[in-house]
Short mmCIF file of C-alpha atoms in Angstrom, two decimals:
data_model
loop_
_atom_site.label_atom_id
_atom_site.label_comp_id
_atom_site.label_asym_id
_atom_site.label_seq_id
_atom_site.Cartn_x
_atom_site.Cartn_y
_atom_site.Cartn_z
CA MET A 1 5.22 0.27 -5.25
CA ASP A 2 6.78 -3.74 -5.43
CA TRP A 3 9.07 -2.60 -2.97
CA LEU A 4 7.03 0.37 -0.82
CA LEU A 5 4.63 -2.70 -0.69
CA CYS A 6 7.81 -5.30 0.67
CA ILE A 7 8.72 -2.78 2.74
CA ALA A 8 5.62 -1.99 4.25
CA ASP A 9 4.55 -6.14 4.69
CA ASN A 10 7.71 -6.72 6.68
CA ILE A 11 7.37 -4.16 9.64
CA ILE A 12 4.28 -3.60 9.53
CA LEU A 13 1.64 -5.19 7.44
CA ASP A 14 2.12 -8.86 7.74
CA LYS A 15 1.45 -7.75 11.43
CA VAL A 16 -1.31 -6.29 10.69
CA TRP A 17 -3.23 -8.45 8.14
CA ALA A 18 -2.21 -11.12 10.98
CA ASN A 19 -4.78 -10.06 13.45
CA LEU A 20 -7.05 -8.52 10.84
CA VAL A 21 -8.05 -11.60 9.05
CA PRO A 22 -6.22 -14.18 11.72
CA ALA A 23 -6.13 -17.67 9.67
CA THR A 24 -7.07 -19.92 13.43
CA VAL A 25 -10.42 -17.95 11.90
CA PHE A 26 -10.66 -20.36 9.30
CA ALA A 27 -8.47 -23.14 10.07
CA ASN A 28 -11.73 -25.73 11.38
CA GLN A 29 -12.95 -24.49 7.72
CA TRP A 30 -9.47 -26.05 6.21
CA ASN A 31 -8.54 -28.63 8.24
CA VAL A 32 -5.46 -27.18 8.58
CA THR A 33 -3.08 -27.71 12.34
CA ARG A 34 -0.44 -25.70 11.29
CA PHE A 35 -0.76 -23.23 13.73
CA PRO A 36 -2.45 -23.37 16.92
CA SER A 37 -6.34 -22.38 16.73
CA ALA A 38 -7.97 -19.38 18.83
CA PRO A 39 -11.03 -19.03 20.31
CA THR A 40 -13.23 -17.75 17.36
CA THR A 41 -16.36 -16.32 19.35
CA THR A 42 -15.66 -12.88 19.60
CA THR A 43 -17.72 -10.59 17.21
CA TRP A 44 -14.74 -10.03 15.26
CA HIS A 45 -13.70 -13.27 14.19
CA SER A 46 -17.62 -13.65 13.37
CA ILE A 47 -16.93 -10.97 11.09
CA VAL A 48 -13.83 -11.79 9.53
CA SER A 49 -15.33 -15.25 8.94
CA HIS A 50 -17.82 -14.37 7.08
CA LEU A 51 -14.78 -12.33 4.62
CA PRO A 52 -13.91 -13.80 0.84
CA HIS A 53 -11.34 -15.97 1.42
CA PRO A 54 -8.69 -18.47 -0.54
CA SER A 55 -9.71 -22.06 -0.04
CA ALA A 56 -7.53 -24.52 1.99
CA ASP A 57 -5.61 -25.61 -1.16
CA ASP A 58 -4.68 -22.30 -2.85
CA PHE A 59 -4.55 -20.84 0.57
CA LEU A 60 -1.38 -23.45 1.73
CA LEU A 61 -0.13 -23.47 -1.81
CA ARG A 62 -0.03 -19.32 -1.45
CA SER A 63 1.37 -19.01 2.17
CA ALA A 64 4.34 -21.65 0.62
CA GLU A 65 5.24 -19.41 -2.47
CA ALA A 66 7.05 -16.60 -2.41
CA PRO A 67 5.20 -13.12 -3.71
CA VAL A 68 6.03 -11.37 -7.12
CA TYR A 69 7.51 -8.94 -4.95
CA GLN A 70 10.64 -10.49 -3.12
CA THR A 71 12.46 -8.63 -0.45
CA PRO A 72 15.64 -7.26 -1.96
CA SER A 73 18.56 -8.55 -0.45
CA PHE A 74 20.12 -5.49 1.51
CA MET A 75 16.32 -5.19 3.46
CA ALA A 76 16.37 -8.97 4.54
CA PHE A 77 17.16 -8.06 8.16
CA LEU A 78 13.01 -6.48 8.20
CA ASN A 79 11.64 -9.86 7.97
CA SER A 80 9.75 -11.17 10.28
CA PRO A 81 7.24 -13.28 9.87
CA PRO A 82 4.39 -13.06 12.70
CA ASP A 83 3.74 -16.34 14.71
CA ILE A 84 -0.47 -17.00 13.37
CA PRO A 85 -0.13 -15.85 9.83
CA SER A 86 -2.88 -14.09 8.03
CA ALA A 87 -5.92 -15.86 6.19
CA TRP A 88 -5.29 -13.37 3.25
CA PRO A 89 -1.13 -14.27 1.93
CA ARG A 90 0.88 -11.46 0.49
CA SER A 91 -0.10 -12.88 -2.74
CA TYR A 92 -3.61 -12.67 -2.70
CA PHE A 93 -5.18 -10.22 -4.57
CA LEU A 94 -7.48 -8.51 -1.95
CA ARG A 95 -4.70 -8.06 0.91
CA GLN A 96 -2.67 -6.30 -2.22
CA VAL A 97 -5.26 -4.11 -4.18
CA THR A 98 -6.32 -3.15 0.09
CA SER A 99 -2.65 -2.52 0.56
CA VAL A 100 -1.57 -0.61 -2.17
CA VAL A 101 -4.83 1.71 -1.66
CA VAL A 102 -3.64 2.69 1.83
CA ILE A 103 -0.56 3.30 1.02
CA THR A 104 -1.27 5.12 -1.67
CA LEU A 105 -3.32 7.66 0.48
CA ILE A 106 -1.28 8.15 3.15
CA GLY A 107 1.78 8.85 0.01
CA ILE A 108 -0.32 10.98 -1.35
CA HIS A 109 -1.34 13.06 2.06
CA ILE A 110 2.06 13.06 2.87
CA LEU A 111 3.21 14.60 -0.65
CA TYR A 112 0.55 17.16 -0.39
CA PHE A 113 0.32 18.11 2.94
CA LEU A 114 4.62 18.65 3.19
CA GLY A 115 4.39 20.55 -0.74
CA ALA A 116 1.63 22.68 0.33
CA TRP A 117 3.49 23.47 3.32
CA LEU A 118 6.93 23.48 1.88
CA SER A 119 5.33 26.16 -1.18
CA TYR A 120 3.12 28.33 1.84
CA GLN A 121 6.08 29.00 3.69
CA PHE A 122 8.40 29.83 1.06
CA ILE A 123 7.01 30.22 -1.95
CA PHE A 124 3.79 32.24 -1.44
CA ASP A 125 3.38 35.60 -1.41
CA LYS A 126 1.15 36.40 1.78
CA ARG A 127 0.08 39.61 0.82
CA MET A 128 -2.24 38.11 -2.03
CA MET A 129 -4.05 36.98 1.16
CA LYS A 130 -5.43 40.62 2.00
CA HIS A 131 -6.05 41.31 -1.91
CA PRO A 132 -9.91 42.30 -1.58
CA ARG A 133 -10.78 38.81 -4.51
CA PHE A 134 -9.35 36.90 -1.79
CA LEU A 135 -11.99 34.71 -0.17
CA LYS A 136 -12.58 34.44 3.39
CA ASN A 137 -11.74 30.79 3.69
CA GLN A 138 -10.20 30.53 0.25
CA VAL A 139 -6.97 28.75 1.55
CA ARG A 140 -8.96 26.01 3.65
CA GLN A 141 -11.38 25.43 0.99
CA GLU A 142 -8.65 24.60 -1.56
CA ILE A 143 -7.36 22.21 0.99
CA ILE A 144 -10.51 20.93 1.34
CA CYS A 145 -10.88 20.35 -2.33
CA SER A 146 -7.67 18.61 -2.42
CA LEU A 147 -8.42 16.59 0.06
CA LYS A 148 -12.33 15.31 -2.01
CA ALA A 149 -10.07 14.60 -4.88
CA PHE A 150 -7.78 11.80 -3.68
CA PRO A 151 -10.00 8.91 -4.24
CA GLY A 152 -10.56 10.06 -7.62
CA ILE A 153 -6.05 10.02 -8.16
CA THR A 154 -5.57 6.93 -5.93
CA ALA A 155 -8.36 5.02 -8.38
CA LEU A 156 -7.11 5.93 -11.57
CA THR A 157 -3.58 5.13 -10.13
CA LEU A 158 -4.60 1.71 -8.29
CA PRO A 159 -4.48 -0.41 -11.63
CA PHE A 160 -1.44 0.24 -12.40
CA PHE A 161 0.44 0.27 -8.89
CA GLN A 162 -1.52 -3.22 -8.59
CA ALA A 163 0.20 -4.46 -12.56
CA GLU A 164 3.54 -3.42 -11.26
CA VAL A 165 3.47 -5.45 -8.00
CA MET A 166 1.87 -7.75 -9.52
CA GLY A 167 4.31 -8.22 -12.33
CA TYR A 168 3.25 -7.22 -15.94
CA SER A 169 5.56 -4.04 -15.70
CA CYS A 170 8.75 -4.17 -17.72
CA LEU A 171 10.35 -2.20 -14.39
CA TYR A 172 13.83 -4.08 -12.86
CA ASP A 173 15.26 -3.78 -9.95
CA ASP A 174 18.79 -4.35 -10.65
CA PRO A 175 20.47 -2.27 -13.08
CA LYS A 176 23.22 -5.20 -14.02
CA LYS A 177 20.57 -7.36 -14.64
CA TYR A 178 20.87 -5.75 -18.27
CA GLY A 179 23.50 -3.46 -18.10
CA TYR A 180 23.56 0.53 -17.51
CA GLY A 181 23.52 1.17 -21.08
CA TYR A 182 19.89 -0.45 -21.56
CA LEU A 183 19.13 1.55 -18.18
CA VAL A 184 20.08 4.83 -19.97
CA PHE A 185 18.48 3.63 -23.62
CA SER A 186 15.61 2.74 -21.55
CA ALA A 187 15.13 5.79 -19.69
CA VAL A 188 15.60 8.05 -22.59
CA TRP A 189 12.79 5.84 -25.19
#
């Protein structure tokens, strides 16, 4: 999940978070002049100004430090930070949790509908739909039941994904770091 979050941050999420929670909204509170101050008179900016955010010192520290999930070297060309940063840096907990939830929900929908469509097209025996016990809207009801389960599934997997993003897992990115023998041994055990 950390690689996926890193890719999503580099491609789109940095820009999305910079537009949703711009640091310029809190610039006056933080007395920060390193980015241009934008007018904060819009309704959205007044709503954003009430969101939780790191303190000025914490913001500057988190903006300067690299997040736990680093951009892999082969994806370095994707780095394109926005002109005005987000008030929620990549290492901010609420930003990470929200991003992971959105990525998980998008991914689970893509996997479900792709798998269900392929199964329906190539595996499912459509003659079963003519059976007397087959309900009128059974396919629709099954899809709705599955969609209602996705938020619960996301809530159950979120702690594990978040722990991995924060660096609390024993996963590693480079098999050469410990050797290929360890890779095979760790997969078995």
